[in-house]
Amino acid sequence: MTQPVLEIRNLNVEYGLGEQAVRAVRDVNLTLHRGEVLGLAGESGSGKSTLAYGLTRLLAPPGVITGGQVVYHPEKGDPYDVLGLSDRELRSFRWAETAIVFQGAMNSLNPVHKISTQLTDVLRAHEPTMSEHSRNARAREMLKLVGISPDRMDAYPHQLSGGMRQRVMIGMALILQPQVVIMDEPTTALDVVMQRQILGQLIELRERLGFSVIFITHDLSLLVEFSNRIAIMYGGRIVEEAPAGSIYRDALHPYSKGLLGSFPALRGPRRELTGIPGSPPDLKGMPTGCSFHPRCPKAFDPCAGNIPVLGRPGTPDGSARTVACWLHPTEQPVG
Amino acid sequence: MKYFLQRLAFYLFTAWAAITLNFFIPRMIPGDPVQALVTKYQGQLSSKAIESLYVLFGLDKEAGIWDEYVSYWKQLLSGDLGLSFTFFPTPVSEIISESLPWTLLLVGITTVISFFLGTGLGVLAGWRRGSWTDGLLPVTTFLSSVPYFWLGIIAIYLLTGPDSFFPSSGGFDSGLVPAWDQYFVPSAIQHSLLPALTILISSVSGWILSMRNMMVTVSSEDYITVAHAKGLSDRRVALSYAARNALLPNVSGFALSLGFIVGGTLLVEIVFSYPGVGFALFQALGASDYPLMQGVFLIITISVLVANLLADIAYLLLDPRTRKEG
Amino acid sequence: MTIPTSSIEQVIPGQGSMAQPETGRPAKAKRQRFRFVSNRKATTGLVILGVYVLLAIIGPWIAPYDPGARGGNLVQPPSADHWMGTTHLGQDVFSQLLVGTRSVMFVGFFAGIVATVLSVLIGVTAGYVGGKTDEGLSALSNVFLVIPALPLIIIITSTLENAEDWLIALVIGLTSWSWNARVLRAQTLSLRRRDFVEASRASGERTWRVIGFELLPNLTAVIASGFVGTVIFAVLSEITLAFIGVTSNTTWNWGTILFWAQGQQALAQSAWWWFVPAGLAIALLGTALSLINFGIDEFVSPRLRSAGKTRIKTTSGRTVRMRIGFTPVLSNSPEPHTRARPVPGVDPHGATPVVRKEVAP
């Protein structure tokens, strides 16, 4: 758990240029360790998806990465900055090292090609020496791995159910055995039973294959259940990061507490649902200081004036967690 | 298969509607065009020919409208479209069967080339947004607003002349007899180049614009981001993912706009005196030759319907969602 | 003969979600309409169209000559007396062009209105009522769609002797509504399923109120684009009819000018001034109308808006292009952008809480 596989250093992403630019991700520092599931939570507009797509430069125009590094540690060899790769290098990095399971399985598959074509074209691009026969064998194997009968190879996306399509996407993500799998709201379009089934299966696959996961969702209760560590984003910044259990038991940031209060816990004692008053901040006109202070029930003097930086709080488990809040004095900044 | 049969039924229905329309239009003509003709060719018309013209124009005062309709169909099914006034006494069916191949070759080939060329350029313009291809857009907008026939006039003015390679009118050298030989075919090709170029230039821009917009729309679909995330080559993402999907609406657009395009291309034939059905229609108009006009309208409609059916089959092959499962 | 591009996709079943225009609620519409005017393409188109409308009104008064009046100078190139030269009868081409504008604009707009009214009636009814009515009306519009319109118009007008402009416009309008009806039907179908329409249906609003107050305001852009498309088609059709001599050649329009130019061997005499201006006038009008339609298209589906600034400079001075799939990286220094200080030891309990209003739940 200690070895990092992906380190995000002061990543900044903006939409648009110049004066009208909207800063969607601000100075984010985050480390993904080998073999762990890192949860990323926040309301819509908090920048969590932007962060995930920004990592491998997949943001559509007018998205621009204005600064930062994404350092990748390959299994063998020296670490390197993904943002510094040439287009050609980036192409071969993508999917082979970090794969993505996209939000909404409906539109992630190309409607005019068979799923076999969509599974094997990855292999054709990344392993050109592979024979057609072994490509098909590999694709079939991946389908079996995610619990789809290999005779559906010749099916078109519209012939599969939503759950099956999402499984195909997961199988596709694992076909090159990447080190990192980014899952962006992978199950929001599915019903609750299907959600848990697919996530359970994914965790099991992770144990077998040993990849790391960045799991993005607005559903904190899912994260508490399935991830090792959780990072909470608000207004483009990470406001708290801690082991899943610590977040669940005693979240330090008022926003984290608010998020927890808005979902029913599936396990553990019952709690009252509260929700957070107000609405997510407008990224164009961010409040000064801590961006959460206008909605924060515990805001006080310094909150409106200065931005709190992520640091280790003085709590007993302070060495394993970070928080950015004036309520929790920190000794040294991280990152 | 079900989809195909549905489309087929629809086209048969449309053909029926067009023929019925064709039956009613001449009944709006004031006066008695047939009588005028009969008087002109006193004695040269057989009573059977007069009879057939009366059926076409509904001047048979004794028959009810239904009986007229039935005999109209009978006549049509036996291939009798009446006699042409202009080329008296040649039957309309003969004139059409002589001029149709010219139109089919000229309009057919140029329309298909224009579709593929425009679609290809549209893919480029849509994929490389913000590059030099954006400069194409104002030009194409202007060209697609120019009437086909005016562009033809300009082409004749600028490119033909006593010592130009391009002939200014006709379908072949006047000294030649239509045949598949080494004299006639090159001459026919030479005569068709300028009309073809005119049609091509004015129709290609529509395809560029629509394909470009379709590419732009498709480019922001999730599966395009997935394709990029998969590390596929730019070419593969552009062609196999973006263009392949953007093509679908363009193909159905092709089917739907054939009627418009064919209308425009007929005029090019008129400007170039090209011996196709459009020119025949023009000659018929000048002489109030109603049987020929109707025959031309009918044959154009049926050709467009057949072309539509072909485009539908292409769509069927391109979009797996319209195919029946299993 | 352009195809309204944004409409194709909306017509295709199964492609709908891809092209759903983000139609706002009526309240939002006003602000959006304002934004439409600020679209550069649309503004250019509207300005040119405005000039044409003005000429259609004042053209016959400002024309220097009677367009039919014969003069002594036959087939003369442009001069100070005759800005666009003269015809075989010594008529002034410039005056013909000016006077002809009115007929062209009248037929274009009148046919556009007829076709638009028909397409709204047929398309919206089909989409809203559904069932057998829809099947019947859809079949009707499909039939009209595939029958080649121009030959049909030619045949019909050729049976009318010396048809007036309004009659020609009527024939064009009656035969060219089908495309718009089809687009409107598809739009209505998708709007009908939206929450706010469902809500007003469920609350027992009368059908005509739902259509008039909930549907039509949201169909404005589609209707407008259909209208503009029909005007283009009608103008081209009228000019074509005059050019091939089907309609009477006593009233002047640009097609009439071309008819005489073609018939009197303007080409053989190299009298370019005779046929070039009319064609350019048509092309410019068509371009203006297309530009308006592009504006509407971009307004309806924002993805089509031109990319704006696509080349940007990185901090190291290189230029990169914005494109899908490869987000530009302006700088990859690991320096933070915000200078934030670590949180010092403030005692939250001793501090004064921020006084602010309670946020309503």
CSV table of N, CA and C in Angstrom, one decimal, chain A residues 10 12 17 23 27 57-59 61-69 81 83-84 87 90-91 94 237 294 296-297 299-301 306-309 326-327 329-330, chain C residues 17 309 311-312 322-348 351-354 356 359-361:
chain,number,residue,atom,x,y,z
A,10,ASN,N,-0.2,19.3,-7.9
A,10,ASN,CA,-0.7,20.7,-8.2
A,10,ASN,C,-1.4,20.8,-9.6
A,12,ASN,N,-3.9,21.8,-12.3
A,12,ASN,CA,-4.8,22.9,-12.5
A,12,ASN,C,-5.5,22.7,-13.9
A,17,LEU,N,-10.4,30.3,-22.1
A,17,LEU,CA,-9.1,31.0,-22.0
A,17,LEU,C,-9.3,32.4,-21.5
A,23,ARG,N,-12.0,28.0,-13.6
A,23,ARG,CA,-11.0,27.1,-13.0
A,23,ARG,C,-11.7,25.9,-12.4
A,27,ASP,N,-5.1,23.3,-8.0
A,27,ASP,CA,-4.0,22.8,-7.2
A,27,ASP,C,-4.3,21.5,-6.5
A,57,ARG,N,-5.3,13.7,-20.3
A,57,ARG,CA,-5.6,14.7,-21.4
A,57,ARG,C,-6.7,14.4,-22.3
A,58,LEU,N,-7.8,13.9,-21.7
A,58,LEU,CA,-9.0,13.6,-22.5
A,58,LEU,C,-10.1,14.6,-22.4
A,59,LEU,N,-9.8,15.8,-21.8
A,59,LEU,CA,-10.9,16.8,-21.7
A,59,LEU,C,-11.1,17.4,-23.1
A,61,PRO,N,-12.3,20.3,-25.8
A,61,PRO,CA,-12.2,21.8,-25.8
A,61,PRO,C,-13.5,22.3,-25.2
A,62,PRO,N,-13.4,23.4,-24.5
A,62,PRO,CA,-12.3,24.3,-24.3
A,62,PRO,C,-11.4,24.0,-23.0
A,63,GLY,N,-11.4,22.7,-22.6
A,63,GLY,CA,-10.6,22.3,-21.5
A,63,GLY,C,-9.1,22.5,-21.7
A,64,VAL,N,-8.4,23.1,-20.7
A,64,VAL,CA,-7.0,23.3,-20.9
A,64,VAL,C,-6.3,23.0,-19.5
A,65,ILE,N,-5.2,22.3,-19.6
A,65,ILE,CA,-4.5,22.0,-18.4
A,65,ILE,C,-3.5,23.1,-18.2
A,66,THR,N,-3.6,23.9,-17.2
A,66,THR,CA,-2.8,25.1,-17.1
A,66,THR,C,-1.6,24.9,-16.2
A,67,GLY,N,-1.5,23.7,-15.6
A,67,GLY,CA,-0.3,23.5,-14.8
A,67,GLY,C,-0.4,22.2,-14.0
A,68,GLY,N,0.8,21.7,-13.6
A,68,GLY,CA,0.8,20.5,-12.7
A,68,GLY,C,1.5,19.4,-13.4
A,69,GLN,N,1.6,18.3,-12.6
A,69,GLN,CA,2.2,17.1,-13.2
A,69,GLN,C,1.4,15.9,-12.8
A,81,ASP,N,6.4,12.0,-16.1
A,81,ASP,CA,5.2,12.8,-16.1
A,81,ASP,C,4.4,12.6,-17.4
A,83,LEU,N,1.8,14.2,-18.4
A,83,LEU,CA,1.5,15.4,-19.1
A,83,LEU,C,2.6,15.9,-20.1
A,84,GLY,N,3.8,15.3,-19.8
A,84,GLY,CA,4.9,15.7,-20.7
A,84,GLY,C,5.2,14.8,-21.9
A,87,ASP,N,2.3,13.1,-28.2
A,87,ASP,CA,1.0,12.5,-28.6
A,87,ASP,C,1.2,11.0,-28.8
A,90,LEU,N,1.8,9.3,-25.6
A,90,LEU,CA,0.5,9.3,-24.8
A,90,LEU,C,-0.4,8.2,-25.3
A,91,ARG,N,-0.5,8.1,-26.6
A,91,ARG,CA,-1.4,7.1,-27.2
A,91,ARG,C,-1.1,5.7,-26.7
A,94,ARG,N,-2.0,5.4,-22.9
A,94,ARG,CA,-3.4,5.3,-22.7
A,94,ARG,C,-3.9,3.8,-22.8
A,237,ARG,N,-11.2,21.8,-5.5
A,237,ARG,CA,-10.1,21.5,-4.6
A,237,ARG,C,-10.5,20.2,-3.8
A,294,PRO,N,-19.7,30.0,2.6
A,294,PRO,CA,-21.1,30.5,2.6
A,294,PRO,C,-22.1,29.4,3.0
A,296,CYS,N,-21.3,26.8,5.0
A,296,CYS,CA,-20.8,26.0,6.2
A,296,CYS,C,-21.5,26.4,7.5
A,297,PRO,N,-22.0,25.4,8.2
A,297,PRO,CA,-22.6,25.7,9.4
A,297,PRO,C,-21.7,26.2,10.5
A,299,ALA,N,-18.8,28.1,10.0
A,299,ALA,CA,-17.8,29.1,9.5
A,299,ALA,C,-17.6,30.1,10.5
A,300,PHE,N,-16.3,30.6,10.6
A,300,PHE,CA,-16.0,31.7,11.6
A,300,PHE,C,-14.9,32.6,10.9
A,301,ASP,N,-14.4,33.5,11.7
A,301,ASP,CA,-13.5,34.6,11.2
A,301,ASP,C,-12.7,34.3,10.0
A,306,ASN,N,-9.1,33.7,4.0
A,306,ASN,CA,-8.0,33.0,3.5
A,306,ASN,C,-8.3,31.5,3.1
A,307,ILE,N,-7.6,31.1,2.1
A,307,ILE,CA,-7.9,29.7,1.6
A,307,ILE,C,-7.1,28.7,2.5
A,308,PRO,N,-7.8,27.8,3.2
A,308,PRO,CA,-7.1,26.9,4.0
A,308,PRO,C,-6.4,25.8,3.1
A,309,VAL,N,-5.2,25.4,3.4
A,309,VAL,CA,-4.5,24.5,2.6
A,309,VAL,C,-4.6,23.1,3.2
A,326,TRP,N,-10.2,25.6,8.4
A,326,TRP,CA,-9.7,26.4,9.5
A,326,TRP,C,-10.0,25.9,10.9
A,327,LEU,N,-11.0,25.0,10.9
A,327,LEU,CA,-11.4,24.4,12.2
A,327,LEU,C,-10.3,23.4,12.7
A,329,PRO,N,-6.5,23.0,12.7
A,329,PRO,CA,-5.1,23.5,12.5
A,329,PRO,C,-4.2,22.4,12.0
A,330,THR,N,-3.4,22.7,11.0
A,330,THR,CA,-2.5,21.7,10.5
A,330,THR,C,-1.1,22.1,10.7
C,17,SER,N,-31.3,11.6,-29.7
C,17,SER,CA,-30.7,12.1,-28.4
C,17,SER,C,-29.5,12.8,-28.7
C,309,LYS,N,-11.2,30.7,-30.4
C,309,LYS,CA,-9.7,30.6,-30.5
C,309,LYS,C,-9.3,29.2,-30.4
C,311,ARG,N,-5.9,28.2,-31.3
C,311,ARG,CA,-4.5,28.0,-31.1
C,311,ARG,C,-4.1,28.8,-29.9
C,312,ILE,N,-3.4,28.2,-29.0
C,312,ILE,CA,-3.0,28.9,-27.8
C,312,ILE,C,-1.5,28.6,-27.5
C,322,MET,N,-6.2,23.4,-29.9
C,322,MET,CA,-7.3,22.7,-29.1
C,322,MET,C,-7.9,21.6,-30.0
C,323,ARG,N,-7.9,20.4,-29.5
C,323,ARG,CA,-8.6,19.4,-30.3
C,323,ARG,C,-9.1,18.3,-29.4
C,324,ILE,N,-10.1,17.6,-29.9
C,324,ILE,CA,-10.7,16.6,-29.1
C,324,ILE,C,-9.7,15.4,-28.9
C,325,GLY,N,-9.6,14.9,-27.7
C,325,GLY,CA,-8.7,13.8,-27.4
C,325,GLY,C,-7.4,14.1,-26.9
C,326,PHE,N,-6.9,15.3,-27.1
C,326,PHE,CA,-5.6,15.7,-26.6
C,326,PHE,C,-5.7,17.1,-26.0
C,327,THR,N,-6.1,17.2,-24.7
C,327,THR,CA,-6.2,18.4,-24.1
C,327,THR,C,-4.9,19.2,-24.1
C,328,PRO,N,-4.8,20.4,-24.4
C,328,PRO,CA,-3.5,21.1,-24.4
C,328,PRO,C,-3.0,21.3,-23.0
C,329,VAL,N,-1.7,21.1,-22.9
C,329,VAL,CA,-1.1,21.4,-21.6
C,329,VAL,C,-0.3,22.7,-21.7
C,330,LEU,N,-0.7,23.7,-20.9
C,330,LEU,CA,0.0,25.0,-21.1
C,330,LEU,C,1.3,25.0,-20.3
C,331,SER,N,1.3,24.3,-19.2
C,331,SER,CA,2.5,24.3,-18.4
C,331,SER,C,2.5,23.0,-17.5
C,332,ASN,N,3.6,22.3,-17.5
C,332,ASN,CA,3.6,21.2,-16.5
C,332,ASN,C,4.6,21.4,-15.4
C,333,SER,N,4.6,22.6,-14.8
C,333,SER,CA,5.4,22.8,-13.7
C,333,SER,C,4.6,22.4,-12.4
C,334,PRO,N,5.2,21.8,-11.5
C,334,PRO,CA,4.5,21.3,-10.3
C,334,PRO,C,4.2,22.4,-9.3
C,335,GLU,N,4.4,23.7,-9.7
C,335,GLU,CA,4.2,24.8,-8.7
C,335,GLU,C,2.7,25.0,-8.5
C,336,PRO,N,2.2,25.2,-7.3
C,336,PRO,CA,0.8,25.5,-7.1
C,336,PRO,C,0.5,26.9,-7.6
C,337,HIS,N,-0.8,27.1,-8.0
C,337,HIS,CA,-1.2,28.3,-8.6
C,337,HIS,C,-1.7,29.3,-7.5
C,338,THR,N,-2.2,28.7,-6.4
C,338,THR,CA,-2.6,29.5,-5.3
C,338,THR,C,-1.6,29.5,-4.2
C,339,ARG,N,-1.3,30.6,-3.7
C,339,ARG,CA,-0.3,30.6,-2.5
C,339,ARG,C,-1.2,30.5,-1.3
C,340,ALA,N,-1.3,29.3,-0.8
C,340,ALA,CA,-2.1,29.1,0.4
C,340,ALA,C,-1.2,28.8,1.6
C,341,ARG,N,-1.5,29.4,2.7
C,341,ARG,CA,-0.7,29.2,3.9
C,341,ARG,C,-1.2,28.0,4.7
C,342,PRO,N,-0.4,27.3,5.4
C,342,PRO,CA,-0.9,26.3,6.3
C,342,PRO,C,-1.8,26.9,7.4
C,343,VAL,N,-2.7,26.2,7.8
C,343,VAL,CA,-3.7,26.7,8.8
C,343,VAL,C,-3.0,26.8,10.1
C,344,PRO,N,-2.8,28.0,10.7
C,344,PRO,CA,-2.2,28.2,12.0
C,344,PRO,C,-3.1,27.8,13.1
C,345,GLY,N,-2.6,27.8,14.3
C,345,GLY,CA,-3.4,27.3,15.4
C,345,GLY,C,-4.4,28.4,15.9
C,346,VAL,N,-5.6,28.4,15.3
C,346,VAL,CA,-6.6,29.3,15.8
C,346,VAL,C,-7.5,28.5,16.6
C,347,ASP,N,-8.0,29.0,17.7
C,347,ASP,CA,-8.9,28.3,18.5
C,347,ASP,C,-10.3,28.6,18.0
C,348,PRO,N,-11.0,27.6,17.4
C,348,PRO,CA,-12.3,27.8,16.8
C,348,PRO,C,-13.3,28.2,17.9
C,351,ALA,N,-13.2,32.0,18.9
C,351,ALA,CA,-13.4,33.0,17.8
C,351,ALA,C,-14.9,33.4,17.7
C,352,THR,N,-15.1,34.6,17.1
C,352,THR,CA,-16.5,35.0,16.9
C,352,THR,C,-17.0,34.3,15.6
C,353,PRO,N,-18.2,33.7,15.7
C,353,PRO,CA,-18.7,33.1,14.5
C,353,PRO,C,-19.1,34.2,13.5
C,354,VAL,N,-19.1,33.8,12.2
C,354,VAL,CA,-19.5,34.7,11.2
C,354,VAL,C,-21.0,34.9,11.3
C,356,ARG,N,-24.3,35.6,9.6
C,356,ARG,CA,-25.0,35.6,8.3
C,356,ARG,C,-26.4,35.1,8.4
C,359,VAL,N,-29.7,30.1,5.8
C,359,VAL,CA,-30.0,29.7,4.4
C,359,VAL,C,-31.3,28.9,4.4
C,360,ALA,N,-32.2,29.3,3.6
C,360,ALA,CA,-33.5,28.6,3.6
C,360,ALA,C,-33.3,27.2,3.1
C,361,PRO,N,-33.9,26.2,3.7
C,361,PRO,CA,-33.7,24.8,3.3
C,361,PRO,C,-34.1,24.6,1.8
